[in-house]
Structure formats: C-alpha cells, structure tokens
C-alpha cells in the first residue's frame, strides 16, 4: 500500500485537511439549524442547496482548470470555501444559508474535480480501484475526525466555524508545496450524458443512487440521530461509526474490484447495504451504522473506476466531471426528499429511504449483468 500512497501523499494531505474542515461545517450546520428552530424540511432544502452547487460547479470546473491549472484552481476555490464557512455564523438566516450552501457546493465540487482528475490521470487501470480506495479511506478518516471537533465547543459558539475555516485554509499548503507535475489534459468538452450512458450505464446509475443516499445521509444523518434521542456526543459517535465503517472496507473492496467485474462488486455492495437496514431493525444500531458506511461509501468510487476503465486518457477529466455532476444532482434531491419523508413519517423514514435507494441500484445492476450474460451466450452460439 505504501508504494501507492507515497506518490500522491501531497494530494491526500490536502483533501484530508479540506474535508476535516468542510465535514465539521456540514454537521455543525444541522445542529445549529436545529437550535435556531429551522424545520426538518427547511434544513433538508438547505442541505440540498449544497449539492445543487455541484451542478453549478461542474460547469465551472473544466474551464477554470484549463485556464489556470490544477494547483491554482485548488487555492482559488479553497479560499472562497473558507470565507463561506465564516459567513454562515455571521448571517443566521435560513435563506442566506441556502445561498451559502449552493456556493460552498460549487467550490467544493471543483476542488474534488482537481484531486480526482489528478489521481485518475496518473493511475494505471490495474491499480485504480486500490488508489481510489486509499483516497476514500483518507477522506472518510478525515470526516470521522471532523466529528470529534464538535466536543470543542457548543454549536451556538463562533469557535467551531472558525476552526472549520482554518482547516480549509491549511488544505492549500500541501498541494502548493508539492513538486509533483500537474496532469496535462487536452481542452476537451464536457462529456455528454448519452456517451457516458453508452460507455458505462451502471456507473451512471450508481452515481445517481449513491448521490441520493449519501446526500440524504450528509444532509439529514445528524438530524436523524438527534430525533431518535442521541445527544451531541451520541450524534458524533453515530456519524463517526458510519464513516469509520466506510474507511475499514475501502481498501479490501477496492483491491477486490481491481480483480473482478466492477459491476458485480457494485451489485454485492448494494445488496449488503440492505443488511444494514435489517440489522438496524433488530436494534444493532452502531453495528448497522458501520456496515452501512462500509458499503455506502464504496459505491461512488467503484462507479468512477468502472467509468474510467472505459475512457481514453484525454476523456478522464470531462468524464469524471460529468459523473460527479450526476452524483451531485442525486445528492441535491436526497436531503430534500428525505426531509419531506421525515416530516411526514417521522425520523425512521431516513433508513427506509436508504434501503429503497440501494435496492433499486442492486436490481438495476443485476438486470444489466444478466443482459451481458445473455449477449455473450448469443454471440457464442453464432
């Protein structure tokens, strides 16, 4: 594993610091919004605004990267993200928060595009699943660490918003210090959905359903934990268990996906996610949280690896950006849909929503695999 980590350690350090800061802010806003009296539905729309920003950001990412390069783009967007973090506490109004979340989402999706295209551009296909698994492990450990900062101060204080901004600023240092050559891509246009669908339809659908589920988790997970009776410490533990579960499973699943059909791995992960729903019903709350995180956080990276397996080098940046857009669109609708369900049916509607999304993805993936098997048999019989 070390031989894979060493060449990309600067990128991993930058994304880790960025996600500790932004992950802290994400949970903090749910807690502060509850204190301010915002409804579940309003908080759902606010969190959806973050993912709507993904839609905006993916249209800006390619022109910005092509204009000033990867490192300058990262520094430019990280500065804005830090400013937005502080503005949340200066303007305690849900509609201003909604606007700030849109702008934060736009900045962060450009930052993710910088890191992910850089990783994909220098990774061979036989190592892609493992490299992306390491990337996801680092991001998830950073997000789990972010939850522990909630113990530093109450969500009503300015302190945690300042800590979030400081960490986001520090993320610029590692990537600007590196001597690693920036990737060079041709000035390719954004990949059309029709072409992406033709190349890897399972990757596209995995991005949609993963976005719906993960958007709902990030937007409403902390709120759900509070509604079922957990205090701030319990909420941090719950979120951390989900994230740590994701980190634990990333590398072995990534290694497995490098050696097998990634669509089969997706189907397995989606089916395993349903087990977390039934475990939760049996009262194994934290165990279910670990299992859910282990599989849920794996869906998107294996979808990216599956797509990149079908792309030429010059298509990696536009293809990855388009898949990230699809993931972001799903994530934009996730919190709003989950928030409406929780308003109508109560907090336990959230795990039901997760189970439904993963069941649909598992069914679609199995159907596509059967179609491929039938096509292979027909060709063999000719």
PDB file of N, CA and C in Angstrom, residues 7-76:
ATOM      1  N   UNK A   7       3.532   8.494  -3.870  1.00  0.00           N
ATOM      2  CA  UNK A   7       3.491   9.475  -4.959  1.00  0.00           C
ATOM      3  C   UNK A   7       2.335  10.481  -4.838  1.00  0.00           C
ATOM      4  N   UNK A   8       1.305  10.150  -4.066  1.00  0.00           N
ATOM      5  CA  UNK A   8       0.127  11.020  -4.009  1.00  0.00           C
ATOM      6  C   UNK A   8      -0.100  11.592  -2.610  1.00  0.00           C
ATOM      7  N   UNK A   9       0.937  11.556  -1.761  1.00  0.00           N
ATOM      8  CA  UNK A   9       0.729  11.960  -0.368  1.00  0.00           C
ATOM      9  C   UNK A   9       0.351  13.433  -0.247  1.00  0.00           C
ATOM     10  N   UNK A  10       0.864  14.313  -1.121  1.00  0.00           N
ATOM     11  CA  UNK A  10       0.501  15.728  -1.055  1.00  0.00           C
ATOM     12  C   UNK A  10      -0.986  15.924  -1.361  1.00  0.00           C
ATOM     13  N   UNK A  11      -1.475  15.208  -2.371  1.00  0.00           N
ATOM     14  CA  UNK A  11      -2.901  15.304  -2.704  1.00  0.00           C
ATOM     15  C   UNK A  11      -3.758  14.793  -1.554  1.00  0.00           C
ATOM     16  N   UNK A  12      -3.321  13.698  -0.933  1.00  0.00           N
ATOM     17  CA  UNK A  12      -4.089  13.127   0.169  1.00  0.00           C
ATOM     18  C   UNK A  12      -4.095  14.056   1.383  1.00  0.00           C
ATOM     19  N   UNK A  13      -2.970  14.717   1.648  1.00  0.00           N
ATOM     20  CA  UNK A  13      -2.910  15.643   2.780  1.00  0.00           C
ATOM     21  C   UNK A  13      -3.843  16.833   2.556  1.00  0.00           C
ATOM     22  N   UNK A  14      -3.878  17.341   1.337  1.00  0.00           N
ATOM     23  CA  UNK A  14      -4.744  18.482   1.042  1.00  0.00           C
ATOM     24  C   UNK A  14      -6.214  18.122   1.177  1.00  0.00           C
ATOM     25  N   UNK A  15      -6.605  16.978   0.624  1.00  0.00           N
ATOM     26  CA  UNK A  15      -8.019  16.600   0.688  1.00  0.00           C
ATOM     27  C   UNK A  15      -8.418  16.259   2.121  1.00  0.00           C
ATOM     28  N   UNK A  16      -7.475  15.725   2.905  1.00  0.00           N
ATOM     29  CA  UNK A  16      -7.782  15.402   4.298  1.00  0.00           C
ATOM     30  C   UNK A  16      -8.093  16.664   5.096  1.00  0.00           C
ATOM     31  N   UNK A  17      -7.235  17.678   4.987  1.00  0.00           N
ATOM     32  CA  UNK A  17      -7.462  18.930   5.714  1.00  0.00           C
ATOM     33  C   UNK A  17      -8.739  19.613   5.237  1.00  0.00           C
ATOM     34  N   UNK A  18      -8.962  19.591   3.923  1.00  0.00           N
ATOM     35  CA  UNK A  18     -10.177  20.197   3.378  1.00  0.00           C
ATOM     36  C   UNK A  18     -11.427  19.543   3.943  1.00  0.00           C
ATOM     37  N   UNK A  19     -11.423  18.218   4.017  1.00  0.00           N
ATOM     38  CA  UNK A  19     -12.619  17.504   4.441  1.00  0.00           C
ATOM     39  C   UNK A  19     -12.810  17.514   5.955  1.00  0.00           C
ATOM     40  N   UNK A  20     -11.744  17.653   6.720  1.00  0.00           N
ATOM     41  CA  UNK A  20     -11.941  17.850   8.157  1.00  0.00           C
ATOM     42  C   UNK A  20     -12.695  19.162   8.374  1.00  0.00           C
ATOM     43  N   UNK A  21     -12.282  20.200   7.650  1.00  0.00           N
ATOM     44  CA  UNK A  21     -12.942  21.493   7.790  1.00  0.00           C
ATOM     45  C   UNK A  21     -14.359  21.506   7.270  1.00  0.00           C
ATOM     46  N   UNK A  22     -14.566  21.008   6.052  1.00  0.00           N
ATOM     47  CA  UNK A  22     -15.913  21.041   5.467  1.00  0.00           C
ATOM     48  C   UNK A  22     -16.835  20.026   6.121  1.00  0.00           C
ATOM     49  N   UNK A  23     -16.292  18.874   6.569  1.00  0.00           N
ATOM     50  CA  UNK A  23     -17.109  17.880   7.258  1.00  0.00           C
ATOM     51  C   UNK A  23     -17.595  18.381   8.600  1.00  0.00           C
ATOM     52  N   UNK A  24     -16.735  19.104   9.310  1.00  0.00           N
ATOM     53  CA  UNK A  24     -17.152  19.727  10.567  1.00  0.00           C
ATOM     54  C   UNK A  24     -18.284  20.712  10.320  1.00  0.00           C
ATOM     55  N   UNK A  25     -18.147  21.530   9.290  1.00  0.00           N
ATOM     56  CA  UNK A  25     -19.176  22.526   8.987  1.00  0.00           C
ATOM     57  C   UNK A  25     -20.504  21.873   8.651  1.00  0.00           C
ATOM     58  N   UNK A  26     -20.468  20.772   7.906  1.00  0.00           N
ATOM     59  CA  UNK A  26     -21.705  20.116   7.481  1.00  0.00           C
ATOM     60  C   UNK A  26     -22.529  19.653   8.680  1.00  0.00           C
ATOM     61  N   UNK A  27     -21.899  18.965   9.630  1.00  0.00           N
ATOM     62  CA  UNK A  27     -22.611  18.507  10.820  1.00  0.00           C
ATOM     63  C   UNK A  27     -22.988  19.678  11.716  1.00  0.00           C
ATOM     64  N   UNK A  28     -22.111  20.649  11.804  1.00  0.00           N
ATOM     65  CA  UNK A  28     -22.353  21.819  12.645  1.00  0.00           C
ATOM     66  C   UNK A  28     -23.601  22.578  12.201  1.00  0.00           C
ATOM     67  N   UNK A  29     -23.801  22.695  10.904  1.00  0.00           N
ATOM     68  CA  UNK A  29     -24.964  23.431  10.412  1.00  0.00           C
ATOM     69  C   UNK A  29     -26.271  22.737  10.786  1.00  0.00           C
ATOM     70  N   UNK A  30     -26.288  21.410  10.740  1.00  0.00           N
ATOM     71  CA  UNK A  30     -27.501  20.686  11.135  1.00  0.00           C
ATOM     72  C   UNK A  30     -27.826  20.941  12.603  1.00  0.00           C
ATOM     73  N   UNK A  31     -26.791  20.945  13.454  1.00  0.00           N
ATOM     74  CA  UNK A  31     -27.002  21.168  14.881  1.00  0.00           C
ATOM     75  C   UNK A  31     -27.392  22.621  15.158  1.00  0.00           C
ATOM     76  N   UNK A  32     -26.696  23.567  14.523  1.00  0.00           N
ATOM     77  CA  UNK A  32     -27.000  24.979  14.752  1.00  0.00           C
ATOM     78  C   UNK A  32     -28.369  25.331  14.184  1.00  0.00           C
ATOM     79  N   UNK A  33     -28.717  24.734  13.038  1.00  0.00           N
ATOM     80  CA  UNK A  33     -30.036  24.992  12.463  1.00  0.00           C
ATOM     81  C   UNK A  33     -31.153  24.529  13.369  1.00  0.00           C
ATOM     82  N   UNK A  34     -30.955  23.397  14.037  1.00  0.00           N
ATOM     83  CA  UNK A  34     -31.955  22.903  14.987  1.00  0.00           C
ATOM     84  C   UNK A  34     -32.100  23.871  16.157  1.00  0.00           C
ATOM     85  N   UNK A  35     -30.976  24.386  16.658  1.00  0.00           N
ATOM     86  CA  UNK A  35     -31.019  25.364  17.756  1.00  0.00           C
ATOM     87  C   UNK A  35     -31.757  26.627  17.325  1.00  0.00           C
ATOM     88  N   UNK A  36     -31.566  27.031  16.082  1.00  0.00           N
ATOM     89  CA  UNK A  36     -32.215  28.238  15.577  1.00  0.00           C
ATOM     90  C   UNK A  36     -33.690  28.024  15.249  1.00  0.00           C
ATOM     91  N   UNK A  37     -34.160  26.771  15.343  1.00  0.00           N
ATOM     92  CA  UNK A  37     -35.569  26.491  15.142  1.00  0.00           C
ATOM     93  C   UNK A  37     -35.983  26.211  13.710  1.00  0.00           C
ATOM     94  N   UNK A  38     -35.029  25.892  12.835  1.00  0.00           N
ATOM     95  CA  UNK A  38     -35.371  25.573  11.452  1.00  0.00           C
ATOM     96  C   UNK A  38     -36.048  24.200  11.409  1.00  0.00           C
ATOM     97  N   UNK A  39     -37.063  24.042  10.590  1.00  0.00           N
ATOM     98  CA  UNK A  39     -37.786  22.771  10.487  1.00  0.00           C
ATOM     99  C   UNK A  39     -36.937  21.739   9.750  1.00  0.00           C
ATOM    100  N   UNK A  40     -37.333  20.451   9.888  1.00  0.00           N
ATOM    101  CA  UNK A  40     -36.645  19.380   9.159  1.00  0.00           C
ATOM    102  C   UNK A  40     -36.689  19.638   7.662  1.00  0.00           C
ATOM    103  N   UNK A  41     -37.840  20.090   7.191  1.00  0.00           N
ATOM    104  CA  UNK A  41     -37.997  20.356   5.764  1.00  0.00           C
ATOM    105  C   UNK A  41     -37.070  21.480   5.306  1.00  0.00           C
ATOM    106  N   UNK A  42     -36.982  22.555   6.105  1.00  0.00           N
ATOM    107  CA  UNK A  42     -36.115  23.682   5.756  1.00  0.00           C
ATOM    108  C   UNK A  42     -34.659  23.255   5.761  1.00  0.00           C
ATOM    109  N   UNK A  43     -34.262  22.485   6.776  1.00  0.00           N
ATOM    110  CA  UNK A  43     -32.884  22.007   6.828  1.00  0.00           C
ATOM    111  C   UNK A  43     -32.574  21.096   5.643  1.00  0.00           C
ATOM    112  N   UNK A  44     -33.565  20.293   5.221  1.00  0.00           N
ATOM    113  CA  UNK A  44     -33.374  19.442   4.054  1.00  0.00           C
ATOM    114  C   UNK A  44     -33.095  20.260   2.806  1.00  0.00           C
ATOM    115  N   UNK A  45     -33.844  21.366   2.635  1.00  0.00           N
ATOM    116  CA  UNK A  45     -33.620  22.223   1.467  1.00  0.00           C
ATOM    117  C   UNK A  45     -32.267  22.931   1.552  1.00  0.00           C
ATOM    118  N   UNK A  46     -31.884  23.345   2.762  1.00  0.00           N
ATOM    119  CA  UNK A  46     -30.579  23.993   2.928  1.00  0.00           C
ATOM    120  C   UNK A  46     -29.461  23.035   2.535  1.00  0.00           C
ATOM    121  N   UNK A  47     -29.546  21.800   3.017  1.00  0.00           N
ATOM    122  CA  UNK A  47     -28.515  20.823   2.689  1.00  0.00           C
ATOM    123  C   UNK A  47     -28.558  20.446   1.208  1.00  0.00           C
ATOM    124  N   UNK A  48     -29.743  20.443   0.611  1.00  0.00           N
ATOM    125  CA  UNK A  48     -29.841  20.179  -0.819  1.00  0.00           C
ATOM    126  C   UNK A  48     -29.175  21.287  -1.623  1.00  0.00           C
ATOM    127  N   UNK A  49     -29.198  22.506  -1.082  1.00  0.00           N
ATOM    128  CA  UNK A  49     -28.538  23.612  -1.762  1.00  0.00           C
ATOM    129  C   UNK A  49     -27.060  23.353  -1.980  1.00  0.00           C
ATOM    130  N   UNK A  50     -26.427  22.701  -1.011  1.00  0.00           N
ATOM    131  CA  UNK A  50     -25.016  22.342  -1.140  1.00  0.00           C
ATOM    132  C   UNK A  50     -24.804  21.478  -2.383  1.00  0.00           C
ATOM    133  N   UNK A  51     -25.670  20.509  -2.592  1.00  0.00           N
ATOM    134  CA  UNK A  51     -25.496  19.610  -3.721  1.00  0.00           C
ATOM    135  C   UNK A  51     -25.994  20.231  -5.026  1.00  0.00           C
ATOM    136  N   UNK A  52     -26.921  21.179  -4.936  1.00  0.00           N
ATOM    137  CA  UNK A  52     -27.275  21.935  -6.137  1.00  0.00           C
ATOM    138  C   UNK A  52     -26.056  22.711  -6.631  1.00  0.00           C
ATOM    139  N   UNK A  53     -25.232  23.141  -5.664  1.00  0.00           N
ATOM    140  CA  UNK A  53     -23.989  23.804  -6.042  1.00  0.00           C
ATOM    141  C   UNK A  53     -23.078  22.920  -6.860  1.00  0.00           C
ATOM    142  N   UNK A  54     -23.187  21.595  -6.676  1.00  0.00           N
ATOM    143  CA  UNK A  54     -22.415  20.671  -7.507  1.00  0.00           C
ATOM    144  C   UNK A  54     -22.731  20.888  -8.982  1.00  0.00           C
ATOM    145  N   UNK A  55     -24.005  21.080  -9.267  1.00  0.00           N
ATOM    146  CA  UNK A  55     -24.437  21.283 -10.655  1.00  0.00           C
ATOM    147  C   UNK A  55     -23.773  22.528 -11.238  1.00  0.00           C
ATOM    148  N   UNK A  56     -23.739  23.587 -10.441  1.00  0.00           N
ATOM    149  CA  UNK A  56     -23.106  24.833 -10.882  1.00  0.00           C
ATOM    150  C   UNK A  56     -21.599  24.634 -11.039  1.00  0.00           C
ATOM    151  N   UNK A  57     -20.990  23.996 -10.024  1.00  0.00           N
ATOM    152  CA  UNK A  57     -19.548  23.852 -10.006  1.00  0.00           C
ATOM    153  C   UNK A  57     -18.983  23.003 -11.130  1.00  0.00           C
ATOM    154  N   UNK A  58     -19.695  21.968 -11.523  1.00  0.00           N
ATOM    155  CA  UNK A  58     -19.174  21.098 -12.584  1.00  0.00           C
ATOM    156  C   UNK A  58     -19.128  21.818 -13.934  1.00  0.00           C
ATOM    157  N   UNK A  59     -19.952  22.850 -14.099  1.00  0.00           N
ATOM    158  CA  UNK A  59     -19.897  23.640 -15.331  1.00  0.00           C
ATOM    159  C   UNK A  59     -18.734  24.640 -15.303  1.00  0.00           C
ATOM    160  N   UNK A  60     -18.252  24.936 -14.103  1.00  0.00           N
ATOM    161  CA  UNK A  60     -17.149  25.884 -13.975  1.00  0.00           C
ATOM    162  C   UNK A  60     -15.794  25.190 -13.880  1.00  0.00           C
ATOM    163  N   UNK A  61     -15.784  23.909 -13.478  1.00  0.00           N
ATOM    164  CA  UNK A  61     -14.528  23.227 -13.173  1.00  0.00           C
ATOM    165  C   UNK A  61     -13.606  23.126 -14.383  1.00  0.00           C
ATOM    166  N   UNK A  62     -14.102  22.612 -15.495  1.00  0.00           N
ATOM    167  CA  UNK A  62     -13.229  22.382 -16.648  1.00  0.00           C
ATOM    168  C   UNK A  62     -12.636  23.673 -17.195  1.00  0.00           C
ATOM    169  N   UNK A  63     -13.447  24.737 -17.416  1.00  0.00           N
ATOM    170  CA  UNK A  63     -12.840  25.986 -17.901  1.00  0.00           C
ATOM    171  C   UNK A  63     -11.809  26.562 -16.937  1.00  0.00           C
ATOM    172  N   UNK A  64     -12.079  26.472 -15.635  1.00  0.00           N
ATOM    173  CA  UNK A  64     -11.155  27.036 -14.649  1.00  0.00           C
ATOM    174  C   UNK A  64      -9.847  26.251 -14.610  1.00  0.00           C
ATOM    175  N   UNK A  65      -9.932  24.912 -14.604  1.00  0.00           N
ATOM    176  CA  UNK A  65      -8.721  24.090 -14.582  1.00  0.00           C
ATOM    177  C   UNK A  65      -7.912  24.291 -15.857  1.00  0.00           C
ATOM    178  N   UNK A  66      -8.592  24.348 -16.997  1.00  0.00           N
ATOM    179  CA  UNK A  66      -7.885  24.560 -18.266  1.00  0.00           C
ATOM    180  C   UNK A  66      -7.228  25.938 -18.325  1.00  0.00           C
ATOM    181  N   UNK A  67      -7.804  26.912 -17.616  1.00  0.00           N
ATOM    182  CA  UNK A  67      -7.292  28.283 -17.662  1.00  0.00           C
ATOM    183  C   UNK A  67      -6.065  28.469 -16.764  1.00  0.00           C
ATOM    184  N   UNK A  68      -6.132  28.004 -15.515  1.00  0.00           N
ATOM    185  CA  UNK A  68      -5.065  28.318 -14.553  1.00  0.00           C
ATOM    186  C   UNK A  68      -4.357  27.093 -13.993  1.00  0.00           C
ATOM    187  N   UNK A  69      -4.791  25.895 -14.343  1.00  0.00           N
ATOM    188  CA  UNK A  69      -4.133  24.692 -13.850  1.00  0.00           C
ATOM    189  C   UNK A  69      -4.737  24.169 -12.563  1.00  0.00           C
ATOM    190  N   UNK A  70      -4.308  22.975 -12.175  1.00  0.00           N
ATOM    191  CA  UNK A  70      -4.895  22.292 -11.030  1.00  0.00           C
ATOM    192  C   UNK A  70      -4.590  22.992  -9.702  1.00  0.00           C
ATOM    193  N   UNK A  71      -3.337  23.370  -9.474  1.00  0.00           N
ATOM    194  CA  UNK A  71      -2.953  23.917  -8.175  1.00  0.00           C
ATOM    195  C   UNK A  71      -3.603  25.272  -7.928  1.00  0.00           C
ATOM    196  N   UNK A  72      -3.552  26.159  -8.907  1.00  0.00           N
ATOM    197  CA  UNK A  72      -4.166  27.478  -8.723  1.00  0.00           C
ATOM    198  C   UNK A  72      -5.680  27.377  -8.573  1.00  0.00           C
ATOM    199  N   UNK A  73      -6.283  26.460  -9.285  1.00  0.00           N
ATOM    200  CA  UNK A  73      -7.731  26.258  -9.134  1.00  0.00           C
ATOM    201  C   UNK A  73      -8.064  25.819  -7.715  1.00  0.00           C
ATOM    202  N   UNK A  74      -7.266  24.916  -7.166  1.00  0.00           N
ATOM    203  CA  UNK A  74      -7.497  24.448  -5.794  1.00  0.00           C
ATOM    204  C   UNK A  74      -7.392  25.602  -4.806  1.00  0.00           C
ATOM    205  N   UNK A  75      -6.324  26.398  -4.923  1.00  0.00           N
ATOM    206  CA  UNK A  75      -6.127  27.519  -3.996  1.00  0.00           C
ATOM    207  C   UNK A  75      -7.254  28.537  -4.116  1.00  0.00           C
ATOM    208  N   UNK A  76      -7.667  28.829  -5.320  1.00  0.00           N
ATOM    209  CA  UNK A  76      -8.725  29.804  -5.581  1.00  0.00           C
ATOM    210  C   UNK A  76     -10.036  29.387  -4.909  1.00  0.00           C
TER     211      UNK A  76
END
